[in-house]
Every structure is written in structure tokens, then in C-alpha cells.
PDB file of C-alpha atoms in Angstrom:
ATOM      1  CA  MET A   1     114.618 -26.102 134.390  1.00 41.00           C
ATOM      2  CA  SER A   2     117.721 -24.114 133.601  1.00 58.00           C
ATOM      3  CA  ASP A   3     120.337 -23.209 136.144  1.00 89.00           C
ATOM      4  CA  TYR A   4     119.616 -19.507 136.353  1.00 95.00           C
ATOM      5  CA  LEU A   5     122.341 -18.817 138.896  1.00 95.00           C
ATOM      6  CA  ALA A   6     125.012 -20.184 136.549  1.00 95.00           C
ATOM      7  CA  ASP A   7     123.701 -17.970 133.746  1.00 95.00           C
ATOM      8  CA  VAL A   8     123.716 -14.881 135.967  1.00 97.00           C
ATOM      9  CA  LYS A   9     127.285 -15.694 137.050  1.00 96.00           C
ATOM     10  CA  LYS A  10     128.413 -15.389 133.419  1.00 96.00           C
ATOM     11  CA  TYR A  11     127.803 -11.659 133.857  1.00 97.00           C
ATOM     12  CA  SER A  12     128.111 -11.158 137.611  1.00 96.00           C
ATOM     13  CA  ALA A  13     130.694 -13.483 139.165  1.00 95.00           C
ATOM     14  CA  ASN A  14     129.527 -12.866 142.730  1.00 94.00           C
ATOM     15  CA  ALA A  15     125.812 -13.185 142.008  1.00 95.00           C
ATOM     16  CA  ASP A  16     123.529 -13.369 145.016  1.00 94.00           C
ATOM     17  CA  ALA A  17     121.741 -16.744 144.936  1.00 94.00           C
ATOM     18  CA  ALA A  18     118.892 -15.449 147.114  1.00 95.00           C
ATOM     19  CA  ALA A  19     118.263 -12.565 144.691  1.00 95.00           C
ATOM     20  CA  VAL A  20     118.217 -14.973 141.726  1.00 96.00           C
ATOM     21  CA  THR A  21     115.713 -17.176 143.561  1.00 95.00           C
ATOM     22  CA  ALA A  22     113.600 -14.124 144.402  1.00 96.00           C
ATOM     23  CA  ILE A  23     113.446 -13.216 140.698  1.00 96.00           C
ATOM     24  CA  GLU A  24     112.498 -16.796 139.794  1.00 95.00           C
ATOM     25  CA  ASN A  25     109.699 -16.669 142.377  1.00 95.00           C
ATOM     26  CA  TYR A  26     108.560 -13.231 141.169  1.00 95.00           C
ATOM     27  CA  LEU A  27     108.310 -14.452 137.569  1.00 95.00           C
ATOM     28  CA  GLY A  28     106.769 -17.809 138.457  1.00 94.00           C
ATOM     29  CA  LYS A  29     107.323 -21.251 137.021  1.00 90.00           C
ATOM     30  CA  GLY A  30     104.490 -20.852 134.521  1.00 92.00           C
ATOM     31  CA  LEU A  31     106.080 -17.859 132.837  1.00 91.00           C
ATOM     32  CA  LEU A  32     109.581 -19.332 132.958  1.00 92.00           C
ATOM     33  CA  ALA A  33     108.336 -22.545 131.341  1.00 92.00           C
ATOM     34  CA  GLN A  34     107.240 -20.591 128.254  1.00 92.00           C
ATOM     35  CA  LYS A  35     110.154 -20.179 125.844  1.00 90.00           C
ATOM     36  CA  ASP A  36     109.216 -16.712 124.545  1.00 90.00           C
ATOM     37  CA  ALA A  37     108.107 -15.334 127.894  1.00 92.00           C
ATOM     38  CA  SER A  38     111.274 -16.514 129.637  1.00 94.00           C
ATOM     39  CA  MET A  39     113.416 -14.346 127.343  1.00 96.00           C
ATOM     40  CA  VAL A  40     113.797 -10.583 126.954  1.00 97.00           C
ATOM     41  CA  ALA A  41     113.846  -9.101 123.458  1.00 96.00           C
ATOM     42  CA  CYS A  42     116.003  -5.974 123.582  1.00 97.00           C
ATOM     43  CA  SER A  43     114.969  -5.165 120.018  1.00 95.00           C
ATOM     44  CA  ASP A  44     111.318  -4.750 121.066  1.00 96.00           C
ATOM     45  CA  PRO A  45     110.596  -1.291 122.548  1.00 96.00           C
ATOM     46  CA  GLU A  46     107.274  -2.495 123.986  1.00 96.00           C
ATOM     47  CA  GLU A  47     109.054  -5.335 125.804  1.00 96.00           C
ATOM     48  CA  LEU A  48     111.525  -2.932 127.376  1.00 97.00           C
ATOM     49  CA  LYS A  49     108.678  -0.604 128.330  1.00 97.00           C
ATOM     50  CA  ARG A  50     106.942  -3.491 130.138  1.00 96.00           C
ATOM     51  CA  VAL A  51     110.174  -4.332 131.963  1.00 97.00           C
ATOM     52  CA  ARG A  52     110.552  -0.668 132.962  1.00 98.00           C
ATOM     53  CA  GLU A  53     106.965  -0.278 134.156  1.00 97.00           C
ATOM     54  CA  ASN A  54     106.355  -3.668 135.779  1.00 96.00           C
ATOM     55  CA  PHE A  55     109.735  -4.748 137.102  1.00 97.00           C
ATOM     56  CA  CYS A  56     111.744  -1.576 137.541  1.00 97.00           C
ATOM     57  CA  LYS A  57     109.022   0.697 138.861  1.00 97.00           C
ATOM     58  CA  LYS A  58     106.627  -1.707 140.573  1.00 96.00           C
ATOM     59  CA  LYS A  59     108.906  -4.474 141.879  1.00 96.00           C
ATOM     60  CA  LEU A  60     112.127  -2.529 142.436  1.00 97.00           C
ATOM     61  CA  GLY A  61     110.403   0.746 143.272  1.00 96.00           C
ATOM     62  CA  LEU A  62     112.718   2.796 141.064  1.00 96.00           C
ATOM     63  CA  SER A  63     111.619   6.404 141.053  1.00 94.00           C
ATOM     64  CA  GLN A  64     113.989   7.824 138.453  1.00 93.00           C
ATOM     65  CA  GLY A  65     112.492   9.153 135.258  1.00 96.00           C
ATOM     66  CA  ASP A  66     111.814   6.828 132.348  1.00 97.00           C
ATOM     67  CA  ASP A  67     114.921   8.035 130.506  1.00 97.00           C
ATOM     68  CA  ALA A  68     117.197   7.146 133.434  1.00 97.00           C
ATOM     69  CA  ILE A  69     115.660   3.676 133.742  1.00 97.00           C
ATOM     70  CA  ASP A  70     115.923   3.186 129.984  1.00 97.00           C
ATOM     71  CA  VAL A  71     119.676   3.903 130.220  1.00 97.00           C
ATOM     72  CA  VAL A  72     119.975   1.026 132.698  1.00 98.00           C
ATOM     73  CA  LEU A  73     117.938  -1.271 130.442  1.00 98.00           C
ATOM     74  CA  GLN A  74     120.049  -0.396 127.398  1.00 98.00           C
ATOM     75  CA  SER A  75     123.199  -0.959 129.413  1.00 98.00           C
ATOM     76  CA  VAL A  76     122.047  -4.482 130.262  1.00 98.00           C
ATOM     77  CA  CYS A  77     121.069  -5.073 126.624  1.00 98.00           C
ATOM     78  CA  GLU A  78     124.604  -4.118 125.607  1.00 97.00           C
ATOM     79  CA  GLN A  79     126.128  -6.254 128.363  1.00 97.00           C
ATOM     80  CA  MET A  80     124.140  -9.273 127.172  1.00 97.00           C
ATOM     81  CA  SER A  81     124.541  -8.534 123.458  1.00 96.00           C
ATOM     82  CA  GLY A  82     126.476 -11.771 122.937  1.00 93.00           C
ATOM     83  CA  ASP A  83     123.416 -13.828 123.871  1.00 92.00           C
ATOM     84  CA  ASN A  84     120.836 -14.231 121.139  1.00 90.00           C
ATOM     85  CA  GLN A  85     118.384 -15.410 123.773  1.00 92.00           C
ATOM     86  CA  LYS A  86     118.521 -13.242 126.872  1.00 96.00           C
ATOM     87  CA  SER A  87     117.218 -15.034 129.945  1.00 96.00           C
ATOM     88  CA  ARG A  88     114.613 -12.922 131.711  1.00 97.00           C
ATOM     89  CA  VAL A  89     115.973 -13.981 135.120  1.00 97.00           C
ATOM     90  CA  THR A  90     119.496 -12.906 134.185  1.00 97.00           C
ATOM     91  CA  PHE A  91     118.286  -9.689 132.573  1.00 98.00           C
ATOM     92  CA  TYR A  92     116.235  -8.731 135.638  1.00 98.00           C
ATOM     93  CA  TYR A  93     119.114  -9.559 137.978  1.00 98.00           C
ATOM     94  CA  LEU A  94     121.520  -7.358 136.027  1.00 98.00           C
ATOM     95  CA  VAL A  95     118.983  -4.522 135.916  1.00 98.00           C
ATOM     96  CA  ALA A  96     118.520  -4.719 139.691  1.00 98.00           C
ATOM     97  CA  GLU A  97     122.275  -4.873 140.203  1.00 97.00           C
ATOM     98  CA  LYS A  98     122.969  -1.851 137.983  1.00 97.00           C
ATOM     99  CA  ALA A  99     120.159   0.085 139.667  1.00 96.00           C
ATOM    100  CA  GLY A 100     121.560  -0.717 143.113  1.00 95.00           C
ATOM    101  CA  ALA A 101     118.312  -2.442 144.006  1.00 96.00           C
ATOM    102  CA  LEU A 102     119.264  -6.085 144.638  1.00 94.00           C
ATOM    103  CA  GLY A 103     118.230  -5.663 148.267  1.00 93.00           C
ATOM    104  CA  LYS A 104     114.652  -4.957 147.172  1.00 93.00           C
ATOM    105  CA  LEU A 105     114.248  -8.444 145.738  1.00 91.00           C
ATOM    106  CA  ALA A 106     114.052 -10.363 149.017  1.00 72.00           C
TER     107      ALA A 106
END
């Protein structure tokens, strides 16, 4: 299994190890073991919609409108644009960080 914390630290030097572990647990080993499912495709609007609805709204409890959440998602897509394969754990961590919701992961 990949070292998710090291990947997150490429983007967030002071990444919270407990938050990374919480995301890993939320996603589950089964999902993370699947190559396609363990990555986020920023070019797929349906993928980003699922992230917004399932992770941002349900897990993080974000109550902003869809447009505001989409701005956060696009910001993370731009931040990770150098990676052809965007780790779902890293993507979710950065979304939570930008939304000020890391504390909701524990």
C-alpha cells in the first residue's frame, strides 16, 4: 500500500497524520486497492459531483452552495495538476484543508 502521508506532504508540508488515516479509513482498503477507484479524475464532472455530494457534504458536512464547493474542488484540481494520477486520499485531504474542515475527519 502506498504511503499516503508522504503524498499528502508533497502538497501540505505539515499534513496531519491522523486526518490522513481518517480518510484512509473512510475510503476503506477495498476501494483504495482498486487502481481507478483510488484516483480522482478532475476531467470527469460526474466524479467531482460525487466527491462534492458524498465527501464534502456528507462526510465534511459542508453547507455552502454547490458553486462554492466546486470552487474548492477546482482549486485542488489546479493544485494537483502536475500529477496525472491524483490520489483520492491526497485529494480529499486537500479539499478538507481548503474547506477548513480537517477537524471533522476524526
